[in-house]
Coordinates of C-alpha atoms in Angstrom, one line a residue:
X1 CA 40.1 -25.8 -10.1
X2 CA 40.8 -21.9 -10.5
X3 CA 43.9 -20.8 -10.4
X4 CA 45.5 -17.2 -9.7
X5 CA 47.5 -15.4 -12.3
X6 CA 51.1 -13.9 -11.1
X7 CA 50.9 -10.1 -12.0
X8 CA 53.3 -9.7 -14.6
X9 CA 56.7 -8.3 -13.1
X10 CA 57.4 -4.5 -13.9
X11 CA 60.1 -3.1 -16.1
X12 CA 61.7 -2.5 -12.9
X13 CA 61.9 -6.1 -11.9
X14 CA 63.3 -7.4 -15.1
X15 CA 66.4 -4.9 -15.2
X16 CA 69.5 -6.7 -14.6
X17 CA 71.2 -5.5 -11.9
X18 CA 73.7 -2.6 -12.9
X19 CA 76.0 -0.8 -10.5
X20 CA 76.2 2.3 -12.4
X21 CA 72.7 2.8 -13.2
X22 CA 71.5 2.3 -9.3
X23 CA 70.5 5.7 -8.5
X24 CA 68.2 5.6 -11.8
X25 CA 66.5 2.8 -11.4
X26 CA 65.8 3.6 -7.1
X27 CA 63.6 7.0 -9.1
X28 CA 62.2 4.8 -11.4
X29 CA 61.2 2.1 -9.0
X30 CA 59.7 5.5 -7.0
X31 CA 57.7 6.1 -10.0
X32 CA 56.5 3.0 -10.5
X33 CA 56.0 2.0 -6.9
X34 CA 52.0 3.1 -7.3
X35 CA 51.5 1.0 -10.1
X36 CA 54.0 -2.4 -8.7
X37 CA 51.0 -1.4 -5.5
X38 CA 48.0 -2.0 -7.7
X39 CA 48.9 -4.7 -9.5
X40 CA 50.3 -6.6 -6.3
X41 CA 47.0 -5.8 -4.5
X42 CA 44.3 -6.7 -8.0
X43 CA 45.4 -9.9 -9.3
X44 CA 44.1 -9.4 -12.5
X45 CA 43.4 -7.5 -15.4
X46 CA 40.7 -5.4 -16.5
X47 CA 37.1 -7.5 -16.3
X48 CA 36.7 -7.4 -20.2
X49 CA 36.7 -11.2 -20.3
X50 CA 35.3 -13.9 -18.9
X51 CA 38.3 -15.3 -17.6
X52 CA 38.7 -11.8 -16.0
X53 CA 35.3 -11.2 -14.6
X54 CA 36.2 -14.7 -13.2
X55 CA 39.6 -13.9 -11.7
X56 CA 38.0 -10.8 -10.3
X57 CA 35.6 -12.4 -7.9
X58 CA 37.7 -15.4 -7.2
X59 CA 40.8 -13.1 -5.9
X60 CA 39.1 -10.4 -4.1
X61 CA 38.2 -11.0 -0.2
X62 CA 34.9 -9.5 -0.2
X63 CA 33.2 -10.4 -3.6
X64 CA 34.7 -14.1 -3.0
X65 CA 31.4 -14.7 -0.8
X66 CA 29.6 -15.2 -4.1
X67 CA 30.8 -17.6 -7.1
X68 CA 32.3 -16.6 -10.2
X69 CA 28.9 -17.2 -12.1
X70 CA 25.9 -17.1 -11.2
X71 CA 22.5 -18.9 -12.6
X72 CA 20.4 -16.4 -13.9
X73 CA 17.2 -17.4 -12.2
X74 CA 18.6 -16.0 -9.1
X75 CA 18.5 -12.8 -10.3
X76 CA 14.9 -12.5 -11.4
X77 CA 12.8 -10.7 -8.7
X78 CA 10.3 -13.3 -7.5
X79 CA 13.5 -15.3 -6.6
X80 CA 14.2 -13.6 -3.6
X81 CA 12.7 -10.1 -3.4
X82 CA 16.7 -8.9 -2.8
X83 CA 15.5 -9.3 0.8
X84 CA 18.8 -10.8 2.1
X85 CA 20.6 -7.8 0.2
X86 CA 18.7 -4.8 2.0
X87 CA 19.2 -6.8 5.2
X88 CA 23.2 -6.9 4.6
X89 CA 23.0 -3.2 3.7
X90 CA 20.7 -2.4 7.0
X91 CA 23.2 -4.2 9.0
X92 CA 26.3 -2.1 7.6
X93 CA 24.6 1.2 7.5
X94 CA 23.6 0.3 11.3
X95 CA 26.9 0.0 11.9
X96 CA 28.1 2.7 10.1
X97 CA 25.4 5.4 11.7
X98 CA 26.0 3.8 15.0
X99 CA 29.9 4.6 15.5
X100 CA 29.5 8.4 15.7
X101 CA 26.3 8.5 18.0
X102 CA 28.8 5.9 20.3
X103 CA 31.0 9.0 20.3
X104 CA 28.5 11.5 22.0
X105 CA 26.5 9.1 23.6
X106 CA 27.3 8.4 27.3
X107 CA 26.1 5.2 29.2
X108 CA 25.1 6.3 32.9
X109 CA 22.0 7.2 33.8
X110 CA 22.6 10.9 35.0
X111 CA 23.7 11.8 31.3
X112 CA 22.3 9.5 29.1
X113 CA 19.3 11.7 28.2
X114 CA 21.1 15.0 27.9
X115 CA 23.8 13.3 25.6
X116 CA 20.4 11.9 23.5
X117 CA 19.3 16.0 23.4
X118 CA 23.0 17.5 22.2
X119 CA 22.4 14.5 19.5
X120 CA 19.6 15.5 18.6
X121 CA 19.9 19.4 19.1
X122 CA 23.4 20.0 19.1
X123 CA 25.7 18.3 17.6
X124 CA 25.7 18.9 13.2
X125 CA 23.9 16.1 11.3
X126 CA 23.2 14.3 15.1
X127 CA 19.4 14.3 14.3
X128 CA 19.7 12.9 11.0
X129 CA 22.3 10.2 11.9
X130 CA 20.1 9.0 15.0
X131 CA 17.0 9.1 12.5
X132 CA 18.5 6.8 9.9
X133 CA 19.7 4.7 12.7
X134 CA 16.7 4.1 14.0
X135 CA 14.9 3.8 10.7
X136 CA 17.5 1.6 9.2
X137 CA 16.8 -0.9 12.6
X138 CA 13.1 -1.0 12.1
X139 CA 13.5 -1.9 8.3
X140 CA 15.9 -4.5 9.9
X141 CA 13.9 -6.4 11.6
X142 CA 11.1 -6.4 9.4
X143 CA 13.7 -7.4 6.4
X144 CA 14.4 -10.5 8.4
X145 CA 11.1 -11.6 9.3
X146 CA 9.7 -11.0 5.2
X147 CA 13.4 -12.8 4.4
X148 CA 12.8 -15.6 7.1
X149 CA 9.1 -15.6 5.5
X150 CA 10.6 -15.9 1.8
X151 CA 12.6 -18.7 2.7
X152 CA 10.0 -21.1 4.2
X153 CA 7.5 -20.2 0.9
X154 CA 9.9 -21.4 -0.8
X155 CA 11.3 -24.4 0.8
X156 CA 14.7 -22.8 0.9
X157 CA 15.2 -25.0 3.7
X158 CA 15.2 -28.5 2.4
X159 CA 18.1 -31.0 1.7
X160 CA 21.4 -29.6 2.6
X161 CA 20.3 -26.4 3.5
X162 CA 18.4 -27.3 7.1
X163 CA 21.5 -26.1 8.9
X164 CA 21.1 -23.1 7.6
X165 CA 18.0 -22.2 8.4
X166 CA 18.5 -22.5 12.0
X167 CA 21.2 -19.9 11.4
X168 CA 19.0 -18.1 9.9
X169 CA 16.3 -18.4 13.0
X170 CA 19.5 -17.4 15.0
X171 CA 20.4 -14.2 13.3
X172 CA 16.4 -13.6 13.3
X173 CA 17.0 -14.1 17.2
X174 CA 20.0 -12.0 17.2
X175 CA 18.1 -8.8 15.3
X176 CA 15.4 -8.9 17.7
X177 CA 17.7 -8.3 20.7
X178 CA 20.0 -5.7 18.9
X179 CA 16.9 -3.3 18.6
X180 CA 16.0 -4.4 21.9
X181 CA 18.8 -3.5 24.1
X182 CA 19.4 -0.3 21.7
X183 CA 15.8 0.6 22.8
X184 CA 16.6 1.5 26.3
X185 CA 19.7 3.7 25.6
X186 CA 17.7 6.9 24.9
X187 CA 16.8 6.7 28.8
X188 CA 13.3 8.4 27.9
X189 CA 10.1 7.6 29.2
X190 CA 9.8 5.2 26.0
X191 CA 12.1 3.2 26.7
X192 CA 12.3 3.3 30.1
X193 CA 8.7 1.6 30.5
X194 CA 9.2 -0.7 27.3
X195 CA 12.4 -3.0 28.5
X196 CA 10.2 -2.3 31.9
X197 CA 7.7 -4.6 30.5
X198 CA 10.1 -6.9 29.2
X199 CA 12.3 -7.7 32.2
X200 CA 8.6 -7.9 34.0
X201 CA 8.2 -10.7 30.9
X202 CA 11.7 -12.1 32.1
X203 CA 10.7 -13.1 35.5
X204 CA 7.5 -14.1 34.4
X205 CA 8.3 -17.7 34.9
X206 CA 7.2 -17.0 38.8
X207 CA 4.0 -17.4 37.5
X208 CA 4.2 -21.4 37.3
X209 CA 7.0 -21.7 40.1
X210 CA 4.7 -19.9 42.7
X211 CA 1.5 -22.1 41.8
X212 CA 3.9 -25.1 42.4
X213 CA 5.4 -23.4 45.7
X214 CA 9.0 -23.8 44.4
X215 CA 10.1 -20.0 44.0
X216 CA 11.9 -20.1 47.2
X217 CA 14.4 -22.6 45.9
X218 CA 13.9 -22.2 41.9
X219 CA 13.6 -18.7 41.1
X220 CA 14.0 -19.0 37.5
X221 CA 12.0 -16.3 36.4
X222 CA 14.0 -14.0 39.2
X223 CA 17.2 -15.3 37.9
X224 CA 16.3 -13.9 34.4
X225 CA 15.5 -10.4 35.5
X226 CA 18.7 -10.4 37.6
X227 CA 20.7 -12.0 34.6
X228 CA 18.9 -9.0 31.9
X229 CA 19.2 -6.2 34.5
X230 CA 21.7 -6.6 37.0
X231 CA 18.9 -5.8 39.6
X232 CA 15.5 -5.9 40.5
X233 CA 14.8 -2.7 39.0
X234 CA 15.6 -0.5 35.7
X235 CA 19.1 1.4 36.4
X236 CA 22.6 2.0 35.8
X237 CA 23.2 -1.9 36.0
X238 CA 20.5 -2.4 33.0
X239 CA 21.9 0.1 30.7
X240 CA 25.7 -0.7 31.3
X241 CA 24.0 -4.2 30.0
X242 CA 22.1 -3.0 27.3
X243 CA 25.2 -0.9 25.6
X244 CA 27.3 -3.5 26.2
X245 CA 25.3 -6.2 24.6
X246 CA 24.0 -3.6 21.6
X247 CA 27.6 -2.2 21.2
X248 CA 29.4 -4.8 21.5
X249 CA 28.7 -8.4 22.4
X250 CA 25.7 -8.8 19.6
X251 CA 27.4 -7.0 16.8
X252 CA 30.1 -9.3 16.8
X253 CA 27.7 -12.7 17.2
X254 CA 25.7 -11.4 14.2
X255 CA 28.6 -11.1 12.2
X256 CA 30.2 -14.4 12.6
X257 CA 26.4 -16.0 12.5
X258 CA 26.4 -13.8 8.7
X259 CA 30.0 -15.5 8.0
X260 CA 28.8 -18.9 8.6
X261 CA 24.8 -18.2 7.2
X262 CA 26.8 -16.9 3.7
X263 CA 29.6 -19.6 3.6
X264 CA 26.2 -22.2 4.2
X265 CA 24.3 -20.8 0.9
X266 CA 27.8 -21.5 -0.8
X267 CA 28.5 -24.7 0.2
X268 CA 24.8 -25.8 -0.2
X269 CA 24.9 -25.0 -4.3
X270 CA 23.6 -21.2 -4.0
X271 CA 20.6 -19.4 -4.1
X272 CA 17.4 -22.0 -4.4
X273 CA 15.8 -22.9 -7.7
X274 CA 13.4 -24.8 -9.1
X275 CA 14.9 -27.7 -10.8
X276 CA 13.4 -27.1 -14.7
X277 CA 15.7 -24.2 -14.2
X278 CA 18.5 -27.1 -14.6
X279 CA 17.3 -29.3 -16.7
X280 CA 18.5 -27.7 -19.7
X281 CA 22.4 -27.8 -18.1
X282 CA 21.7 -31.2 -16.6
X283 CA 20.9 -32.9 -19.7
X284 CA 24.1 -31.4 -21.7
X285 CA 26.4 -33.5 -18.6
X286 CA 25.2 -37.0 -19.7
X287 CA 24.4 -39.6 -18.0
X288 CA 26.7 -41.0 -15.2
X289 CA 28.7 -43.6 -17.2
X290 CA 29.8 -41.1 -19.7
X291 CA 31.3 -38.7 -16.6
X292 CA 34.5 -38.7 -16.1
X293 CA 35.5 -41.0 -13.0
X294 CA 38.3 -38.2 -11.9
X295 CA 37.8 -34.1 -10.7
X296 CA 40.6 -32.2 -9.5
X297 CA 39.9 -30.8 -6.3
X298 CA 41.9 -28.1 -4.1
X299 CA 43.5 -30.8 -2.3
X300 CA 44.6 -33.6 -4.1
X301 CA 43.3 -36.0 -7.1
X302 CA 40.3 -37.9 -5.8
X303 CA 38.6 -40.9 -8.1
X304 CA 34.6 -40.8 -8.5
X305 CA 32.2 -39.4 -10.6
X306 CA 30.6 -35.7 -9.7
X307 CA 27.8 -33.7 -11.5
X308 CA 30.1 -30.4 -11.0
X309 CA 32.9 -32.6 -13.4
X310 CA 32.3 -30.8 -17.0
X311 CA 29.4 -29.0 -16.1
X312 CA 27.6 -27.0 -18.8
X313 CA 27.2 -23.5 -17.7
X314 CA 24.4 -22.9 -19.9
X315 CA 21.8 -20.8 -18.0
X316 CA 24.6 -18.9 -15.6
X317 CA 26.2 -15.6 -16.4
X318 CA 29.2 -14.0 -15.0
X319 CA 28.9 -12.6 -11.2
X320 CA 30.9 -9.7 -13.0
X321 CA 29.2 -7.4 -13.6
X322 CA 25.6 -8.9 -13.6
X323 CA 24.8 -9.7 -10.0
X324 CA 27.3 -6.5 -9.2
X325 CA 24.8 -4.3 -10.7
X326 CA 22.1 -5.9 -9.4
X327 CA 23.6 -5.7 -5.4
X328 CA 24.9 -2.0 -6.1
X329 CA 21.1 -1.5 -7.2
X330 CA 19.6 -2.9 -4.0
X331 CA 22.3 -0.7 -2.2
X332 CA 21.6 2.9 -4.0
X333 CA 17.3 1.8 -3.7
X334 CA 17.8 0.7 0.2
X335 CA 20.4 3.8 1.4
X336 CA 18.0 6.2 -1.0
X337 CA 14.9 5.2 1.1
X338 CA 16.6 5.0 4.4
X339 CA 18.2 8.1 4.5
X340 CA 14.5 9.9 2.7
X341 CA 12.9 8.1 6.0
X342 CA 16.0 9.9 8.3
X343 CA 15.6 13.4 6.6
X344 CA 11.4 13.8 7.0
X345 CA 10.8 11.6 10.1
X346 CA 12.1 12.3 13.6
X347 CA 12.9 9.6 15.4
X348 CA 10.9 9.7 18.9
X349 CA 12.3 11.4 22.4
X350 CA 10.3 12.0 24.6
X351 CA 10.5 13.1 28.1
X352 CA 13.6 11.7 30.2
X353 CA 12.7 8.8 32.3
X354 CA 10.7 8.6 35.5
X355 CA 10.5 5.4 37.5
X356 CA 7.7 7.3 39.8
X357 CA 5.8 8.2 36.8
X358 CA 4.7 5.3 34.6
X359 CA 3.7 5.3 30.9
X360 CA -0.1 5.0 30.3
X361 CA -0.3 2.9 28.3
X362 CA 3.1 1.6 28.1
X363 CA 3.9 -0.6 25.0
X364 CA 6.6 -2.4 23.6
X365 CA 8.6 -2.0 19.8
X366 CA 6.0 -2.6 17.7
X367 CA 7.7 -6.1 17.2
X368 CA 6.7 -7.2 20.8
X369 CA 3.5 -5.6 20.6
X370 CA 1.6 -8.6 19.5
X371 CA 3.2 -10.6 22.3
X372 CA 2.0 -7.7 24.9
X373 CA -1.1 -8.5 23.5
X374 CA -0.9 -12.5 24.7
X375 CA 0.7 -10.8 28.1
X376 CA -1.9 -9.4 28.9
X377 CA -3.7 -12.8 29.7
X378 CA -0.9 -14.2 31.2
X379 CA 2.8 -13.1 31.2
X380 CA 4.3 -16.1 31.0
X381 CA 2.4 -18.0 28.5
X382 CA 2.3 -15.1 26.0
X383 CA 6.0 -13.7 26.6
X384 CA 8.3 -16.8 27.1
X385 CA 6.2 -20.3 26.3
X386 CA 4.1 -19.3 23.5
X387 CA 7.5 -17.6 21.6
X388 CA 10.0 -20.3 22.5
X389 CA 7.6 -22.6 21.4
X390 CA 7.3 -20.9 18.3
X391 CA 11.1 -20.1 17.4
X392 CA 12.1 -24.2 18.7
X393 CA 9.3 -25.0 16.5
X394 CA 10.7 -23.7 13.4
X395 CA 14.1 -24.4 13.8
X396 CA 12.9 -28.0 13.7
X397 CA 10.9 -27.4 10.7
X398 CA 13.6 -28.9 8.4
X399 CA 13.9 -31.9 10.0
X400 CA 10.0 -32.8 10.5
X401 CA 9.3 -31.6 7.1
X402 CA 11.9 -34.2 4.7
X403 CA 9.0 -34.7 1.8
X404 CA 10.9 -34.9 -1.6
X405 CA 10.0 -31.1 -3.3
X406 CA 11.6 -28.7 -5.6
X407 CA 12.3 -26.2 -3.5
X408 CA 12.8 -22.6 -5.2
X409 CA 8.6 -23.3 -5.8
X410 CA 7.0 -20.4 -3.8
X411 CA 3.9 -22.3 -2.2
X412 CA 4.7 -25.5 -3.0
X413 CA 3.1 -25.2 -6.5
X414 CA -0.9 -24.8 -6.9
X415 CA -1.9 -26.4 -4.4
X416 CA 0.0 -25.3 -1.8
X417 CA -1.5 -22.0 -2.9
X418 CA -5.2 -23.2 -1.8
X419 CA -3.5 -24.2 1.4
X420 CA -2.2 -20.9 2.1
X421 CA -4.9 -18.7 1.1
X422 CA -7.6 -21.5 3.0
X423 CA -5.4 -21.0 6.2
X424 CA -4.9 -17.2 6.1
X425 CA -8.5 -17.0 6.1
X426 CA -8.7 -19.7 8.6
X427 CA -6.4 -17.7 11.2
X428 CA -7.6 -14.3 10.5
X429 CA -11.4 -15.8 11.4
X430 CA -9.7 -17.3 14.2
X431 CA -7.5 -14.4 15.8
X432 CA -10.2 -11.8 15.7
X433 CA -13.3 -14.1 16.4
X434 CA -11.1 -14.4 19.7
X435 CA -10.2 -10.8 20.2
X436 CA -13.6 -9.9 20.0
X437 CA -14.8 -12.7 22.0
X438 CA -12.1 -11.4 24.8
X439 CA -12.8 -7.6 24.8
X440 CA -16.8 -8.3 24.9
X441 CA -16.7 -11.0 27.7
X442 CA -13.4 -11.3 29.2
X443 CA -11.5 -14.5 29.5
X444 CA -11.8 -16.7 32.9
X445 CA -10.7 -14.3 35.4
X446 CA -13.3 -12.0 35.1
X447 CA -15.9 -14.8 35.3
X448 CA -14.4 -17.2 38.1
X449 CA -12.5 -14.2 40.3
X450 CA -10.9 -16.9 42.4
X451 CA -9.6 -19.3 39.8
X452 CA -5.7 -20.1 40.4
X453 CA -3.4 -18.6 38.4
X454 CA -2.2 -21.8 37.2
X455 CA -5.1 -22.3 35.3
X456 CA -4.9 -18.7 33.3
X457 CA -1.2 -19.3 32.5
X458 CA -2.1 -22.9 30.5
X459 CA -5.8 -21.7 29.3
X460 CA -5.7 -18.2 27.9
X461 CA -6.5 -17.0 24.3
X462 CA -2.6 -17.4 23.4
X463 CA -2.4 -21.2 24.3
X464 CA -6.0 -21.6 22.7
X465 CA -4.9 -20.3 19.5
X466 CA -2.0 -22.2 19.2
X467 CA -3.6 -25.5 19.9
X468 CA -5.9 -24.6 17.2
X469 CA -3.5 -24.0 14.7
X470 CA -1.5 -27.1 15.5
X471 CA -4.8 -29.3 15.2
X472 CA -5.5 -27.2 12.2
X473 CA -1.3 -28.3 10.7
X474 CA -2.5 -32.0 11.8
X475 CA -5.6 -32.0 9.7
X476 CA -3.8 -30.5 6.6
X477 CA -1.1 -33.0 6.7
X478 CA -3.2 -35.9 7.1
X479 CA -5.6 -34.6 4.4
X480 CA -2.8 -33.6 1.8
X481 CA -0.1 -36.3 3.0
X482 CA 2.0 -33.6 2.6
X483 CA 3.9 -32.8 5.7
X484 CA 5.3 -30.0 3.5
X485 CA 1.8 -28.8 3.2
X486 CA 0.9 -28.8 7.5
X487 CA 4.4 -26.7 7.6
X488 CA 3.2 -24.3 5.3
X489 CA -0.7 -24.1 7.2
X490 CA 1.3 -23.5 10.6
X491 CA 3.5 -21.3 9.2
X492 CA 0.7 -19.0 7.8
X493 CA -1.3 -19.4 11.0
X494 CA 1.6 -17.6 13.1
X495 CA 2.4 -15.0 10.6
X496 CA -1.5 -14.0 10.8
X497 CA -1.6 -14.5 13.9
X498 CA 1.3 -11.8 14.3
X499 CA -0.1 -9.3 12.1
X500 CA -3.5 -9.2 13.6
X501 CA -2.1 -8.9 17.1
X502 CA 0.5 -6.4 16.5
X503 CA -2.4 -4.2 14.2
X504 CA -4.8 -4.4 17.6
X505 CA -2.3 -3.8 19.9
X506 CA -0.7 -0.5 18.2
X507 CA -4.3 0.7 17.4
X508 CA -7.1 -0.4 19.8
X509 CA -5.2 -1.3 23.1
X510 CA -5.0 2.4 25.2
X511 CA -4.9 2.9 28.6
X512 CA -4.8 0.2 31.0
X513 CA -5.0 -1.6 28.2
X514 CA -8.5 -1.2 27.6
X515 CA -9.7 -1.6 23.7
X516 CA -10.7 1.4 21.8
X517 CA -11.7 2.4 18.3
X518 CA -8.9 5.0 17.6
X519 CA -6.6 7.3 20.1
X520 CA -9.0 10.1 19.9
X521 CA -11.1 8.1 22.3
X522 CA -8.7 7.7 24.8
X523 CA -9.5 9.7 28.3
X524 CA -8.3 13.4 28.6
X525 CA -7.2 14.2 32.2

């Protein structure tokens, strides 16, 4: 068990008490009060030592998150691409840019727009801050999804750590709808018509309730847009909502979700490695008998045998300095490029928003973009079933997939490597066999005009495709016996699947949503 070391008491403190000499030692307690401060404060001497480095993360709030050493695989690149650290530092310079614009922004509807301009025009440094805002919540959300991705690869989900991925797919959840409702608060024509299309997504459940003539009595998808918007239309209602939720109500889930996702990796025996990293320190315990049958834990004295009782710590190193420098790194490479991306790249503004005038086309964030594309078949299978079915899916993922593995392997080793590559080709065939197939000849609409809607919302090219890559999951873990395996094949399926259609939809979808090669063939009016 670690203990804390008392400061040492100052000269001060050790003076007997002397009535003559009261008034000199008050000035010298004066002059040493900022020194009595420090060392009350830092709990420990300078990190020359071990002991030290040790002392220094175990006594310190913030760099208590992490233990006092740390294995040294964990630090190697391919471990985990530092992808959790530039998330972290995305989240706190979001937070940090985002206070002053709260200062000159102002939520209503007549001034929202003209406080966005004196941002961006007026006020000193405003364009720069509201650039590496928006830049830093971008790289955000892409952070998570290549983090989320990381994970999976490498089974950093397995055993004790299943919990914790469905805190991950929370905060995944969470990211999404913090750059969502900040979306809307530039009140420009970009926004304005992007949450349009999502609130129309919201109430896109009216799709299946009118079909089975229940609407009347179960409005769900009504309720939604009512519950997202306060009304039936974008307004004042929507955007009190939005910088509420983005401000306020968000920001504070994502942090305690990050308390609890942080204090998980802890608990759950750190950062994921494969286990030949630990044979070398598991073979120096001994075996079982030879353990001792007592630990001292934080509580009391407990009988039993425990792997963490004498543990060798070959292969770890102290967290001071070594994964230190390796965060501040991350930190100086992540602020360096964010701030580079602020200084040369305006964020966009464009013309203050007209309910009379829409966007042509109008499109999502770029991460909704491949969901437009599956709206655009049908609303509701493409913007609510399709993507709850998806997120449920892999929150389940650990507890469908319990196959005995050493997780920290990206792939699943070499065969799990064939799998991949086999299924990225697999879905990429797929995807754009059926985006062609679609912009050539249509889907059934446009060859039964009179079909009922019903029909398009359960057979479109989304629900195709994802019955095809759930056969194709079925088939790989049957073949394999490997459920680990038909994870991994789903897994790849969707994140092709989301590449292609978010590629398309930037690129080739223009007006009305018609497909072309490039924007220089779009109409000219």
């Amino acid at each position: 068990m670690a203990t804390e070391t008392q400061p040492p008491e100052s000269e001060s403190d050790q003076t007997p008490p002397d009535g003559n000499n009261s008034l000199r030692r008050y000035f010298r307690n004066i002059v040493d009060a900022p020194r009595d401060f420090g060392r009350s404060m830092i709990r420990h001497g300078r990190p020359t030592s071990d002991r030290a480095r040790s002392q220094a993360i175990f006594t310190n709030l913030f760099l208590h998150i992490m233990p006092t050493r740390i294995h040294k695989y964990s630090l190697r690149i391919r471990a985990t691409l530092g992808l959790g650290v530039i998330t972290l530092v995305l989240f706190f310079l979001l937070t940090a840019t985002g206070i002053p614009l709260m200062i000159y922004y102002k939520p209503s509807v007549e001034q929202a727009y003209d406080s966005m301009k004196e941002i961006q025009y007026v006020v000193p440094t405003g364009r720069f801050v509201r650039n590496v805002h928006r830049w830093a919540a971008h790289a955000m959300v892409a952070c998570v999804m290549l983090h989320m991705a990381r994970a999976f690869y490498t089974a950093a989900y397995k055993g004790a750590r299943k919990f914790n991925w469905v805190i991950g797919m929370a905060l995944f959840v969470m990211t999404l709808a913090l750059s969502f409702t900040g979306y809307l608060l530039p009140w420009d024509q970009l926004a304005f018509w992007a949450v349009t299309i999502g609130s129309e997504i919201a109430q896109s459940p009216r799709e299946v309730t009118d079909a089975l003539g229940i609407t009347s009595w179960c409005d769900v998808g009504g309720f939604q847009k009512q519950l997202i918007l306060g009304a039936n239309h974008v307004g004042q209602e929507a955007l009190t909502r939005f910088y509420l939720l983005h401000v306020m109500v968000l920001p504070l889930a994502t942090v305690a979700l990050l308390a609890v996702h942080f204090w998980r990796i802890r608990k759950d025996g750190g950062l994921t490695r494969p286990d030949i990293e630990d044979r070398t320190t598991a073979s120096a315990i001994g075996s079982p008998e030879t353990r001792p049958a007592r630990t001292y834990g934080l509580m009391a004295v407990v009988p039993g045998r425990t792997s963490a009782v004498n543990l060798n710590l070959t292969n770890t190193i102290p967290t001071w300095p070594n994964a230190l420098y390796a965060i501040a790194a991350l930190t100086m490479l992540t602020l360096a490029v964010t701030l580079a991306c602020g200084y040369f790249f305006d964020a966009p503004l464009t013309e203050q928003a007209n309910p009379t005038v829409p966007e042509n086309p109008a499109k999502a964030p770029w991460y909704f973009l491949g969901l437009q594309e599956l709206v655009s078949y049908s609303a509701f299978a493409g913007g609510v079933a399709i993507p709850a079915i998806v997120v449920i899916g892999l929150m389940l993922v650990p507890y469908l997939d319990r196959d005995p593995e050493d997780v920290g392997v990206w792939f699943a080793g070499k065969k799990g490597k064939k799998v991949t590559l086999l299924t990225a080709i697999l879905a990429t065939v797929t995807v754009i066999g059926m985006l062609v197939f679609t912009v050539n000849n249509g889907w059934l609409r446009n060859w039964y005009p009179d079909v009922p809607q019903i029909v398009i919302t359960f057979v479109n090219p989304g629900t195709v495709l994802l019955v095809v890559f759930a056969l194709w999951s079925l088939c790989v873990t049957k073949w394999t016996n490997s459920t680990r395996l038909g994870a991994i094949a789903v897994f790849t399926c969707f994140l092709v699947a989301f590449v292609i259609l978010t590629y398309f939809a930037t690129v080739h979808r223009g007006p009305n949503w018609d497909f072309y090669w490039s924007q220089a063939d779009w109409p000219h009016h």
